[in-house]
Amino acid sequence: TKPQASRNESAEIFVVCKGFKNAKIDPKFLDPKHVFQQVDDGKAQETNVLQAKKGKKARPEGYDVPGQVLHSVMPVKDFVLGSAPVKALGDVNAFVWDDSEECQLWRSHKLTKPEILHACEDLKVLGKGDFRKLLAWRLKMVAAWKAAQKAAKGDDGVEAAASEDEGSEAEAMREEEEISELQRMAEQRAKGARRRAGESRQKFKERLALKME
């Protein structure tokens, strides 16, 4: 039977070269080690788990990306107190806990539930809802760490607290905008999936009509 991916009408073209003179070929192009060596352009592609474009696929380069290792980890402290949490979610495989003062505070916090600890162990299996939970948890841990620092120093200045609150609110608004964009993109993908399913059914009907099935 005719393959489903084939067109209903095909055209085959054969090209014959006459008078071709064999040119000298650089021997390195016949060396498999040279031909199949991996080229490192020094530019690793960044991944944003909340702003992935519709229909965009990763480059088919295998698992070994230049400049990266197969399994990368990041300290939880760097994720919580860092300035690029969304980028961290897409770049590393897991968040690791250590014996630092920050991690001890966050592990004992009432909002650090078992699902949070489990999510940190393998980020690549998480969905967008899990990423949202991690980002929301991160904001609360930042606030908890700042409160612990103020309590330790005995600093209860109203202006400092107001400035920190404004920074946390601005970051929360930015992440909320990213989450809203993510939801919009998910709706578009669902709509596209329904459209493709309809097109597939229509093509199947056409093939039945042409007695190709």
Tab-separated table of C-alpha atoms in Angstrom:
chain	number	residue	atom	x	y	z
A	1	THR	CA	0.000	0.000	0.000
A	2	LYS	CA	1.036	3.573	-0.511
A	3	PRO	CA	2.610	5.221	2.556
A	4	GLN	CA	0.328	7.642	4.367
A	5	ALA	CA	2.956	10.389	4.155
A	6	SER	CA	3.187	10.058	0.366
A	7	ARG	CA	1.299	12.324	-1.993
A	8	ASN	CA	-1.560	11.085	-4.130
A	9	GLU	CA	0.447	11.938	-7.260
A	10	SER	CA	4.217	11.613	-7.341
A	11	ALA	CA	6.853	12.905	-9.764
A	12	GLU	CA	10.305	11.333	-9.991
A	13	ILE	CA	13.218	13.221	-11.540
A	14	PHE	CA	16.582	11.729	-12.504
A	15	VAL	CA	19.578	13.992	-13.142
A	16	VAL	CA	22.534	12.723	-15.210
A	17	CYS	CA	25.826	14.626	-15.207
A	18	LYS	CA	27.863	14.388	-18.417
A	19	GLY	CA	31.497	15.319	-18.798
A	20	PHE	CA	32.117	15.350	-15.043
A	21	LYS	CA	35.785	15.532	-14.126
A	22	ASN	CA	36.851	14.121	-10.784
A	23	ALA	CA	38.220	16.860	-8.553
A	24	LYS	CA	40.790	16.486	-5.803
A	25	ILE	CA	39.107	15.812	-2.450
A	26	ASP	CA	40.684	16.862	0.807
A	27	PRO	CA	41.561	13.631	2.678
A	28	LYS	CA	40.160	14.999	5.930
A	29	PHE	CA	36.634	14.785	4.489
A	30	LEU	CA	37.125	11.033	4.145
A	31	ASP	CA	38.237	10.715	7.776
A	32	PRO	CA	35.264	9.663	9.975
A	33	LYS	CA	36.867	11.247	13.048
A	34	HIS	CA	36.905	14.621	11.328
A	35	VAL	CA	33.494	14.313	9.679
A	36	PHE	CA	31.641	13.195	12.788
A	37	GLN	CA	33.431	15.300	15.360
A	38	GLN	CA	31.176	17.477	17.481
A	39	VAL	CA	31.390	21.175	16.787
A	40	ASP	CA	31.262	23.387	19.864
A	41	ASP	CA	29.977	26.825	18.942
A	42	GLY	CA	30.158	27.941	22.574
A	43	LYS	CA	26.517	28.990	22.564
A	44	ALA	CA	24.312	26.655	24.562
A	45	GLN	CA	20.626	27.152	23.911
A	46	GLU	CA	18.694	28.507	26.866
A	47	THR	CA	15.405	26.955	27.892
A	48	ASN	CA	12.483	28.853	29.388
A	49	VAL	CA	9.870	26.480	30.783
A	50	LEU	CA	7.236	29.217	31.005
A	51	GLN	CA	7.705	30.838	27.595
A	52	ALA	CA	8.192	27.924	25.199
A	53	LYS	CA	6.923	28.976	21.771
A	54	LYS	CA	4.236	26.970	20.054
A	55	GLY	CA	5.626	24.418	17.635
A	56	LYS	CA	9.245	25.104	18.584
A	57	LYS	CA	11.298	21.940	18.931
A	58	ALA	CA	14.725	21.399	20.408
A	59	ARG	CA	17.627	21.014	18.022
A	60	PRO	CA	18.154	17.328	17.123
A	61	GLU	CA	21.656	17.166	18.551
A	62	GLY	CA	21.181	14.313	20.996
A	63	TYR	CA	21.567	14.562	24.741
A	64	ASP	CA	25.134	15.840	24.905
A	65	VAL	CA	24.790	19.604	24.459
A	66	PRO	CA	28.092	21.480	24.040
A	67	GLY	CA	29.254	23.033	27.298
A	68	GLN	CA	26.841	21.013	29.415
A	69	VAL	CA	26.781	17.681	31.155
A	70	LEU	CA	24.085	15.053	30.986
A	71	HIS	CA	22.927	15.633	34.572
A	72	SER	CA	23.344	19.083	36.092
A	73	VAL	CA	22.303	20.229	39.551
A	74	MET	CA	21.984	23.545	41.346
A	75	PRO	CA	21.940	24.328	45.073
A	76	VAL	CA	18.487	25.185	46.388
A	77	LYS	CA	19.978	28.358	47.840
A	78	ASP	CA	20.968	29.584	44.358
A	79	PHE	CA	17.474	28.910	43.021
A	80	VAL	CA	15.674	30.696	45.861
A	81	LEU	CA	17.995	33.683	46.219
A	82	GLY	CA	19.063	33.869	42.576
A	83	SER	CA	17.834	36.428	40.070
A	84	ALA	CA	16.773	33.989	37.294
A	85	PRO	CA	14.533	31.278	38.813
A	86	VAL	CA	12.646	30.531	35.587
A	87	LYS	CA	15.904	30.005	33.678
A	88	ALA	CA	17.139	27.681	36.443
A	89	LEU	CA	14.041	25.490	36.078
A	90	GLY	CA	14.875	24.868	32.440
A	91	ASP	CA	18.661	24.580	32.713
A	92	VAL	CA	19.254	22.042	35.476
A	93	ASN	CA	17.966	18.565	36.283
A	94	ALA	CA	17.626	18.894	40.048
A	95	PHE	CA	17.991	21.188	43.041
A	96	VAL	CA	20.172	19.880	45.859
A	97	TRP	CA	19.949	20.716	49.546
A	98	ASP	CA	22.984	21.375	51.728
A	99	ASP	CA	23.667	22.128	55.400
A	100	SER	CA	23.645	25.899	54.986
A	101	GLU	CA	21.650	28.089	57.329
A	102	GLU	CA	19.228	28.991	54.557
A	103	CYS	CA	18.470	25.389	53.617
A	104	GLN	CA	17.957	24.400	57.241
A	105	LEU	CA	15.430	27.210	57.642
A	106	TRP	CA	13.571	26.343	54.453
A	107	ARG	CA	13.449	22.587	55.072
A	108	SER	CA	11.889	23.151	58.484
A	109	HIS	CA	9.374	25.674	57.138
A	110	LYS	CA	5.744	24.548	57.247
A	111	LEU	CA	5.271	25.369	53.551
A	112	THR	CA	8.080	23.019	52.492
A	113	LYS	CA	5.860	19.992	52.017
A	114	PRO	CA	6.982	16.556	50.780
A	115	GLU	CA	5.841	17.331	47.220
A	116	ILE	CA	8.218	20.313	47.137
A	117	LEU	CA	11.146	18.143	48.218
A	118	HIS	CA	10.174	15.493	45.689
A	119	ALA	CA	9.877	18.057	42.876
A	120	CYS	CA	13.419	19.298	43.530
A	121	GLU	CA	14.822	15.814	42.930
A	122	ASP	CA	13.967	15.679	39.209
A	123	LEU	CA	12.835	18.832	37.402
A	124	LYS	CA	12.652	17.208	33.964
A	125	VAL	CA	9.554	15.179	34.847
A	126	LEU	CA	7.588	18.158	36.163
A	127	GLY	CA	4.683	19.841	34.439
A	128	LYS	CA	3.912	23.528	34.238
A	129	GLY	CA	1.642	23.302	37.286
A	130	ASP	CA	4.560	21.919	39.293
A	131	PHE	CA	6.773	24.774	38.117
A	132	ARG	CA	4.162	27.259	39.291
A	133	LYS	CA	4.152	25.673	42.737
A	134	LEU	CA	7.938	25.834	42.942
A	135	LEU	CA	7.974	29.502	41.939
A	136	ALA	CA	5.274	30.363	44.488
A	137	TRP	CA	7.159	28.422	47.171
A	138	ARG	CA	10.355	30.259	46.265
A	139	LEU	CA	8.783	33.685	46.839
A	140	LYS	CA	7.612	32.661	50.295
A	141	MET	CA	11.028	31.246	51.165
A	142	VAL	CA	12.670	34.527	50.125
A	143	ALA	CA	10.342	36.394	52.456
A	144	ALA	CA	10.997	33.899	55.256
A	145	TRP	CA	14.770	34.284	54.896
A	146	LYS	CA	14.567	38.092	54.931
A	147	ALA	CA	12.363	37.960	58.032
A	148	ALA	CA	14.849	35.647	59.740
A	149	GLN	CA	17.721	38.004	58.917
A	150	LYS	CA	15.861	41.014	60.312
A	151	ALA	CA	14.994	39.108	63.474
A	152	ALA	CA	18.626	38.074	63.946
A	153	LYS	CA	19.912	41.643	63.524
A	154	GLY	CA	17.089	43.201	65.512
A	155	ASP	CA	16.329	45.469	62.569
A	156	ASP	CA	12.690	46.423	62.435
A	157	GLY	CA	12.975	49.509	60.252
A	158	VAL	CA	9.723	50.326	58.523
A	159	GLU	CA	11.386	51.709	55.382
A	160	ALA	CA	13.568	48.625	54.856
A	161	ALA	CA	10.606	46.320	55.296
A	162	ALA	CA	8.498	48.351	52.870
A	163	SER	CA	11.279	48.270	50.261
A	164	GLU	CA	11.624	44.508	50.551
A	165	ASP	CA	7.870	44.029	50.288
A	166	GLU	CA	7.759	46.141	47.123
A	167	GLY	CA	10.537	44.058	45.588
A	168	SER	CA	8.735	40.827	46.417
A	169	GLU	CA	5.464	42.148	44.990
A	170	ALA	CA	7.160	43.221	41.753
A	171	GLU	CA	8.767	39.804	41.357
A	172	ALA	CA	5.474	38.081	42.108
A	173	MET	CA	3.727	40.180	39.453
A	174	ARG	CA	6.403	39.342	36.890
A	175	GLU	CA	6.127	35.627	37.547
A	176	GLU	CA	2.338	35.855	37.484
A	177	GLU	CA	2.551	37.436	34.027
A	178	GLU	CA	4.766	34.565	32.867
A	179	ILE	CA	2.279	32.055	34.247
A	180	SER	CA	-0.608	33.821	32.473
A	181	GLU	CA	1.339	33.682	29.224
A	182	LEU	CA	1.945	29.993	29.835
A	183	GLN	CA	-1.779	29.347	30.286
A	184	ARG	CA	-2.556	31.221	27.064
A	185	MET	CA	0.000	29.152	25.173
A	186	ALA	CA	-1.419	25.932	26.626
A	187	GLU	CA	-4.875	26.899	25.357
A	188	GLN	CA	-3.431	27.591	21.907
A	189	ARG	CA	-1.705	24.215	21.860
A	190	ALA	CA	-4.945	22.464	22.809
A	191	LYS	CA	-6.778	24.292	20.029
A	192	GLY	CA	-4.066	23.337	17.553
A	193	ALA	CA	-4.255	19.695	18.646
A	194	ARG	CA	-8.001	19.638	17.995
A	195	ARG	CA	-7.468	21.198	14.570
A	196	ARG	CA	-4.783	18.663	13.643
A	197	ALA	CA	-7.026	15.814	14.773
A	198	GLY	CA	-9.766	17.094	12.483
A	199	GLU	CA	-7.355	17.356	9.562
A	200	SER	CA	-6.137	13.821	10.211
A	201	ARG	CA	-9.695	12.479	10.127
A	202	GLN	CA	-10.369	14.355	6.893
A	203	LYS	CA	-7.240	12.922	5.251
A	204	PHE	CA	-8.230	9.441	6.363
A	205	LYS	CA	-11.635	9.880	4.741
A	206	GLU	CA	-9.968	11.026	1.519
A	207	ARG	CA	-7.720	7.991	1.509
A	208	LEU	CA	-10.728	5.743	1.995
A	209	ALA	CA	-12.422	7.442	-0.919
A	210	LEU	CA	-9.351	6.804	-3.099
A	211	LYS	CA	-9.275	3.184	-1.880
A	212	MET	CA	-5.800	3.629	-0.416
A	213	GLU	CA	-6.708	1.964	2.892
